[in-house]
Short mmCIF file of C-alpha atoms and ligand atoms in Angstrom, two decimals:
data_model
loop_
_atom_site.label_atom_id
_atom_site.label_comp_id
_atom_site.label_asym_id
_atom_site.label_seq_id
_atom_site.Cartn_x
_atom_site.Cartn_y
_atom_site.Cartn_z
CA MET A 1 -16.29 1.38 -12.98
CA SER A 2 -16.57 -0.42 -16.31
CA ALA A 3 -14.49 -3.50 -17.00
CA LEU A 4 -12.62 -1.55 -19.72
CA ALA A 5 -11.78 1.35 -17.37
CA ARG A 6 -10.60 -1.11 -14.73
CA LEU A 7 -8.42 -2.84 -17.32
CA LEU A 8 -6.88 0.48 -18.39
CA LEU A 9 -6.27 1.73 -14.85
CA SER A 10 -5.31 -1.31 -12.83
CA PRO A 11 -2.05 -3.18 -12.40
CA PRO A 12 -2.39 -6.91 -13.16
CA ALA A 13 -4.87 -8.42 -10.71
CA CYS A 14 -6.09 -11.79 -9.46
CA ARG A 15 -9.77 -11.80 -10.43
CA ASP A 16 -10.20 -15.58 -10.13
CA PRO A 17 -11.18 -16.57 -6.55
CA ARG A 18 -10.19 -20.20 -7.25
CA ALA A 19 -6.63 -19.16 -8.19
CA LEU A 20 -6.35 -17.14 -4.99
CA ARG A 21 -7.68 -20.07 -2.95
CA ARG A 22 -5.10 -22.41 -4.51
CA ALA A 23 -2.33 -19.95 -3.56
CA VAL A 24 -3.33 -19.02 -0.01
CA ALA A 25 -5.69 -21.60 1.56
CA GLY A 26 -4.23 -22.86 4.83
CA ARG A 27 -1.54 -20.13 4.84
CA THR A 28 -0.99 -17.50 7.52
CA ILE A 29 -0.81 -13.97 6.14
CA LEU A 30 -0.26 -10.67 7.96
CA VAL A 31 -1.99 -7.59 6.52
CA THR A 32 -0.92 -4.24 7.96
CA GLY A 33 -3.34 -1.34 7.72
CA ALA A 34 -6.19 -3.85 7.75
CA SER A 35 -8.67 -1.59 9.55
CA SER A 36 -9.65 0.41 6.45
CA GLY A 37 -9.59 0.81 2.68
CA ILE A 38 -7.30 -1.44 0.63
CA GLY A 39 -5.98 -3.38 3.64
CA ALA A 40 -9.45 -4.26 4.91
CA ALA A 41 -10.57 -5.36 1.41
CA THR A 42 -7.38 -7.42 0.95
CA ALA A 43 -7.85 -9.09 4.34
CA ARG A 44 -11.46 -10.03 3.43
CA HIS A 45 -10.34 -11.47 0.07
CA LEU A 46 -7.62 -13.54 1.77
CA GLY A 47 -9.97 -14.73 4.52
CA GLN A 48 -12.57 -15.78 1.96
CA ALA A 49 -9.87 -17.70 0.08
CA GLY A 50 -9.06 -19.80 3.16
CA ALA A 51 -6.02 -17.99 4.61
CA THR A 52 -5.65 -17.30 8.33
CA VAL A 53 -5.44 -13.52 8.28
CA LEU A 54 -3.60 -11.49 10.92
CA LEU A 55 -4.88 -7.92 11.00
CA LEU A 56 -2.66 -5.06 12.18
CA ALA A 57 -3.46 -1.35 12.57
CA ARG A 58 -3.97 1.13 15.41
CA ARG A 59 -7.79 1.07 15.70
CA GLU A 60 -8.74 -2.14 17.50
CA ALA A 61 -12.50 -1.69 17.10
CA ALA A 62 -12.16 -1.28 13.32
CA LEU A 63 -9.90 -4.36 13.17
CA ASP A 64 -12.51 -6.31 15.17
CA THR A 65 -15.15 -5.31 12.60
CA VAL A 66 -13.03 -6.64 9.71
CA ALA A 67 -12.17 -9.80 11.67
CA GLY A 68 -15.89 -10.28 12.35
CA GLN A 69 -16.68 -9.98 8.63
CA ILE A 70 -14.01 -12.58 7.80
CA ARG A 71 -15.27 -15.00 10.48
CA ALA A 72 -18.91 -14.48 9.42
CA ALA A 73 -17.87 -15.58 5.90
CA GLY A 74 -16.32 -18.76 7.35
CA GLY A 75 -12.70 -17.55 7.54
CA GLN A 76 -10.14 -17.16 10.30
CA ALA A 77 -8.78 -13.84 11.53
CA HIS A 78 -6.80 -12.52 14.50
CA VAL A 79 -6.38 -8.93 15.53
CA TYR A 80 -3.07 -7.22 16.43
CA PRO A 81 -3.52 -3.55 17.33
CA ALA A 82 -0.27 -1.56 17.08
CA ASN A 83 1.06 1.82 16.04
CA LEU A 84 3.81 1.37 13.43
CA ALA A 85 5.10 4.86 14.17
CA ASP A 86 6.08 3.75 17.69
CA PRO A 87 9.30 1.65 17.66
CA ALA A 88 8.51 -0.01 21.02
CA GLU A 89 5.03 -1.03 19.81
CA VAL A 90 6.53 -2.44 16.60
CA GLN A 91 8.89 -4.69 18.57
CA ALA A 92 6.13 -5.74 20.98
CA VAL A 93 3.65 -6.65 18.25
CA ALA A 94 6.32 -8.50 16.26
CA ALA A 95 7.15 -10.56 19.38
CA ARG A 96 3.45 -11.40 19.85
CA LEU A 97 3.08 -12.34 16.19
CA ARG A 98 6.18 -14.58 16.27
CA ALA A 99 4.98 -16.27 19.47
CA ASP A 100 1.42 -16.84 18.20
CA HIS A 101 2.40 -17.73 14.59
CA PRO A 102 5.97 -19.10 14.36
CA GLN A 103 5.53 -19.44 10.59
CA LEU A 104 4.18 -16.66 8.39
CA HIS A 105 3.68 -17.34 4.68
CA ALA A 106 3.20 -13.74 3.57
CA VAL A 107 3.21 -10.17 4.82
CA ILE A 108 1.16 -7.55 3.00
CA SER A 109 2.88 -4.29 3.97
CA ASN A 110 -0.01 -1.95 3.33
CA ALA A 111 -0.38 0.44 6.30
CA GLY A 112 0.34 3.97 5.22
CA ARG A 113 -0.50 7.59 5.49
CA SER A 114 -0.52 10.48 3.04
CA VAL A 115 -0.28 14.24 3.41
CA ARG A 116 -0.71 16.72 0.59
CA ARG A 117 1.09 19.90 1.52
CA ARG A 118 3.81 22.13 0.08
CA ALA A 119 7.26 21.14 1.34
CA GLN A 120 7.94 24.58 2.81
CA ASP A 121 4.58 24.99 4.63
CA GLY A 122 4.50 25.24 8.43
CA GLU A 123 3.65 21.62 9.21
CA ALA A 124 5.99 20.19 6.60
CA LYS A 125 8.84 19.25 8.94
CA GLN A 126 6.48 17.18 11.05
CA ASP A 127 4.92 15.71 7.89
CA LEU A 128 8.26 14.32 6.81
CA SER A 129 9.05 12.63 10.14
CA ARG A 130 5.46 11.35 10.56
CA LEU A 131 5.32 9.91 7.06
CA LEU A 132 8.79 8.41 7.27
CA ALA A 133 7.73 6.65 10.49
CA VAL A 134 4.49 5.17 9.11
CA ASN A 135 5.51 4.58 5.48
CA PHE A 136 9.18 3.64 5.89
CA SER A 137 10.92 3.07 9.24
CA GLY A 138 7.95 1.40 11.01
CA PRO A 139 7.20 -1.14 8.23
CA ALA A 140 10.96 -1.77 7.78
CA ALA A 141 11.46 -2.46 11.51
CA LEU A 142 8.40 -4.73 11.54
CA LEU A 143 9.69 -6.80 8.62
CA LEU A 144 13.15 -7.14 10.15
CA ALA A 145 11.61 -8.33 13.42
CA LEU A 146 9.39 -10.83 11.54
CA LEU A 147 12.15 -12.37 9.39
CA PRO A 148 12.52 -15.43 11.69
CA ALA A 149 8.82 -16.23 11.04
CA LEU A 150 9.44 -16.03 7.27
CA ALA A 151 12.58 -18.21 7.37
CA ALA A 152 10.82 -21.25 5.91
CA GLY A 153 9.96 -19.19 2.81
CA GLY A 154 7.52 -16.39 2.31
CA VAL A 155 6.38 -13.43 0.28
CA VAL A 156 6.42 -9.76 1.23
CA VAL A 157 4.08 -7.59 -0.81
CA ASN A 158 4.62 -3.84 -0.62
CA VAL A 159 1.46 -1.86 -1.37
CA SER A 160 3.09 1.06 -3.11
CA SER A 161 1.92 3.85 -5.36
CA VAL A 162 2.54 4.84 -8.97
CA SER A 163 3.70 8.13 -7.46
CA ALA A 164 6.68 6.31 -5.90
CA ARG A 165 7.94 5.73 -9.43
CA HIS A 166 7.04 8.68 -11.58
CA VAL A 167 8.49 12.16 -11.38
CA GLY A 168 8.03 14.34 -8.32
CA ALA A 169 4.70 16.13 -8.01
CA PRO A 170 4.00 19.40 -6.16
CA ARG A 171 2.67 19.01 -2.58
CA TRP A 172 3.47 15.27 -2.47
CA SER A 173 7.15 15.42 -1.49
CA ALA A 174 6.78 13.77 1.95
CA TYR A 175 4.46 11.04 0.63
CA GLN A 176 6.45 10.33 -2.54
CA GLY A 177 9.77 10.42 -0.68
CA SER A 178 8.63 8.02 2.05
CA LYS A 179 6.91 5.57 -0.36
CA ALA A 180 9.81 5.55 -2.84
CA GLY A 181 12.35 5.23 -0.02
CA PHE A 182 10.65 2.21 1.51
CA ASP A 183 10.25 0.55 -1.87
CA LEU A 184 13.93 0.90 -2.67
CA TRP A 185 14.93 -0.23 0.84
CA LEU A 186 12.71 -3.31 0.59
CA HIS A 187 14.06 -4.47 -2.77
CA ALA A 188 17.66 -3.86 -1.61
CA ALA A 189 17.14 -5.64 1.73
CA GLY A 190 15.26 -8.43 -0.06
CA THR A 191 18.45 -9.34 -1.92
CA GLU A 192 19.84 -10.39 1.50
CA TRP A 193 16.88 -12.67 2.32
CA PRO A 194 17.24 -15.81 0.19
CA HIS A 195 14.03 -17.41 1.48
CA VAL A 196 11.82 -14.36 1.02
CA ARG A 197 10.34 -13.14 -2.25
CA VAL A 198 9.78 -9.41 -2.30
CA ALA A 199 7.19 -7.81 -4.59
CA SER A 200 5.71 -4.35 -5.03
CA VAL A 201 2.33 -3.38 -6.39
CA TYR A 202 2.18 0.21 -7.66
CA LEU A 203 -1.42 1.32 -7.38
CA PRO A 204 -3.01 4.29 -9.14
CA LEU A 205 -5.72 6.36 -7.44
CA VAL A 206 -8.02 4.24 -5.25
CA ARG A 207 -11.23 5.48 -3.59
CA THR A 208 -10.54 5.06 0.14
CA PRO A 209 -10.55 7.27 3.25
CA MET A 210 -6.95 8.21 2.33
CA SER A 211 -7.78 9.73 -1.06
CA ALA A 212 -11.22 11.13 -0.10
CA PRO A 213 -10.05 14.52 1.31
CA THR A 214 -8.34 15.53 -1.98
CA ARG A 215 -11.13 17.34 -3.84
CA ALA A 216 -9.25 17.37 -7.12
CA TYR A 217 -9.32 13.57 -7.18
CA ARG A 218 -13.11 13.24 -6.94
CA ALA A 219 -13.56 13.72 -10.68
CA LEU A 220 -10.70 11.42 -11.67
CA PRO A 221 -11.14 7.74 -12.50
CA ALA A 222 -10.13 5.54 -9.59
CA LEU A 223 -10.08 1.91 -8.57
CA SER A 224 -12.31 0.71 -5.74
CA ALA A 225 -10.69 -0.84 -2.65
CA GLU A 226 -11.96 -4.23 -3.90
CA ASP A 227 -10.25 -3.72 -7.31
CA ALA A 228 -7.06 -2.71 -5.52
CA ALA A 229 -7.22 -5.80 -3.27
CA GLN A 230 -7.28 -8.00 -6.38
CA ALA A 231 -4.11 -6.26 -7.59
CA VAL A 232 -2.46 -6.58 -4.16
CA THR A 233 -3.02 -10.36 -4.15
CA TRP A 234 -1.48 -10.79 -7.64
CA PRO A 235 2.10 -11.44 -6.33
CA LEU A 236 0.66 -14.23 -4.16
CA VAL A 237 -0.52 -16.14 -7.24
CA ARG A 238 2.28 -15.18 -9.67
CA PRO A 239 6.03 -14.80 -8.98
CA VAL A 240 6.15 -11.14 -10.03
CA VAL A 241 8.62 -8.65 -8.55
CA ARG A 242 6.90 -5.43 -9.62
CA ALA A 243 3.32 -5.03 -10.78
CA ALA A 244 2.20 -1.68 -12.18
CA PRO A 245 -0.42 -0.32 -14.59
CA TRP A 246 0.76 -0.59 -18.20
CA TRP A 247 0.86 3.20 -18.67
CA LEU A 248 3.36 3.82 -15.86
CA ARG A 249 6.29 3.00 -18.18
CA GLY A 250 5.15 5.82 -20.49
CA VAL A 251 5.07 8.32 -17.62
CA GLU A 252 8.53 7.18 -16.48
CA LEU A 253 9.82 7.53 -20.03
CA ALA A 254 8.40 11.07 -20.27
CA GLY A 255 10.15 11.84 -16.95
CA LEU A 256 13.44 10.59 -18.43
CA LEU A 257 13.13 12.28 -21.82
CA ALA A 258 11.58 15.59 -20.77
CA PRO A 259 11.86 15.97 -17.00
CA HIS A 260 11.60 19.77 -16.98
CA ALA A 261 8.58 19.89 -19.27
CA LEU A 262 6.80 17.25 -17.18
CA GLY A 263 7.70 19.03 -13.92
CA ARG A 264 6.43 22.35 -15.34
CA ALA A 265 3.19 20.70 -16.54
CA LEU A 266 2.55 19.20 -13.09
CA GLY A 267 3.31 22.57 -11.45
CA ALA A 268 0.90 24.37 -13.82
CA LEU A 269 -1.84 21.82 -13.10
CA GLU A 270 -1.36 22.30 -9.38
CA ARG A 271 -1.57 26.11 -9.68
CA LEU A 272 -4.72 25.82 -11.80
CA GLU A 273 -6.30 23.52 -9.26
CA SER A 274 -5.39 25.90 -6.39
CA ARG A 275 -7.02 28.81 -8.30
CA LEU A 276 -10.17 26.77 -8.96
CA ALA A 277 -10.31 25.70 -5.29
CA ALA A 278 -9.99 29.35 -4.20
CA HIS A 279 -12.87 30.43 -6.53
CA PRO A 280 -15.21 27.43 -6.69
N1 LIG B 301 -5.85 5.39 -1.83
C1 LIG B 301 -5.01 5.55 -2.86
O1 LIG B 301 -5.31 6.26 -3.84
C2 LIG B 301 -3.68 4.82 -2.86
C3 LIG B 301 -2.96 4.79 -4.07
C4 LIG B 301 -1.73 4.15 -4.11
C5 LIG B 301 -1.24 3.52 -2.95
N2 LIG B 301 -1.95 3.58 -1.79
C6 LIG B 301 -1.38 2.92 -0.60
O2 LIG B 301 -2.29 1.96 -0.13
C7 LIG B 301 -2.10 1.76 1.26
C8 LIG B 301 -3.44 1.74 1.97
O3 LIG B 301 -4.06 3.01 1.82
P1 LIG B 301 -5.65 3.24 1.79
O4 LIG B 301 -5.92 4.08 0.62
O5 LIG B 301 -6.37 1.95 1.98
O6 LIG B 301 -5.79 4.20 3.06
P2 LIG B 301 -6.66 4.11 4.40
O7 LIG B 301 -8.04 3.64 4.11
O8 LIG B 301 -6.46 5.42 5.07
O9 LIG B 301 -5.91 2.97 5.23
C9 LIG B 301 -4.66 3.18 5.81
C10 LIG B 301 -4.42 2.04 6.78
O10 LIG B 301 -3.12 2.24 7.40
C11 LIG B 301 -3.29 2.15 8.81
N3 LIG B 301 -2.33 2.99 9.50
C12 LIG B 301 -2.14 4.33 9.33
N4 LIG B 301 -1.22 4.78 10.21
C13 LIG B 301 -0.83 3.69 10.95
C14 LIG B 301 0.08 3.51 12.02
N5 LIG B 301 0.76 4.54 12.54
N6 LIG B 301 0.24 2.27 12.51
C15 LIG B 301 -0.46 1.23 12.01
N7 LIG B 301 -1.33 1.33 11.01
C16 LIG B 301 -1.52 2.56 10.48
C17 LIG B 301 -4.72 2.63 9.06
O11 LIG B 301 -5.23 2.08 10.27
P3 LIG B 301 -5.39 2.84 11.67
O12 LIG B 301 -5.82 4.25 11.38
O13 LIG B 301 -6.42 2.00 12.38
O14 LIG B 301 -4.05 2.75 12.31
C18 LIG B 301 -5.45 2.01 7.89
O15 LIG B 301 -5.80 0.67 8.18
C19 LIG B 301 -1.15 2.88 1.73
O16 LIG B 301 0.15 2.37 1.90
C20 LIG B 301 -1.16 3.87 0.57
O17 LIG B 301 0.05 4.58 0.46
C21 LIG B 301 -3.16 4.19 -1.72
#
């Protein structure tokens, strides 16, 4: 992607490795969803900048690979396999993290899952509970259990999506609902945590294993996982609360001024795409 396209698409990002090093060297930072995509790239950036990185996700072998890359580049990493959709596993991994690292300086809440399906389709009821578990209740329970480790002051960065802020889109109800719900919960709960700074980064489309199955997205401009990692680390170097691409305000404004027209336009696009997919 060209520098201009990146500038147009991306939220503000930390592209200066020295600034990131000044902010995170010697700090202990948990990255959830570190086995793949944006989380793995963020963990590598943080490790290279001198942070001790704690890597959480379900797939231990994939976490070991990322930890190995960080160590090979001279950094420090520790692996914490856990399923955020399982409340007992969340409590167990939080207890291990607190015991091993009594002080955390930052948590990058990045683990997530997406499903693109119409709300009324057969699997949709399960979609909603699965996505709420991975995108909302699991990360929320993990943060609550880790608050004692953040008591000396810390930052929580929520890796969110532009779709959590703009108008509803067809086939994304479970994803948008769970991402928007967690974001609102986090900023509300954060008002009760005087020592913790809460920030959200609203990413546009990023090329990762999550977005790969959606054929319609292959032709669209997208950030790389490395670009996204630079945006995710921005709240660690600047005291921002919300970081989003500049154009998101325009989309939100259109949603406020002409919600029905925007909803109809998104619906028409979705129907066109379904017709094209049916007759490629
Ligand atoms: N890709 C995009 O276009 C895009 C755009 C905006 C925002 N985002 C957000 O960015 C974040 C990262 O997504 P990505 O694109 O990097 O996707 P990805 O490559 O599929 O990575 C998702 C990560 O979440 C972990 N995860 C999933 N379910 C989990 C569970 N039950 N317990 C623990 N960890 C779990 C996965 O690890 P395991 O499978 O090993 O558990 C993996 O490390 C997500 O929150 C997503 O909503 C993505």
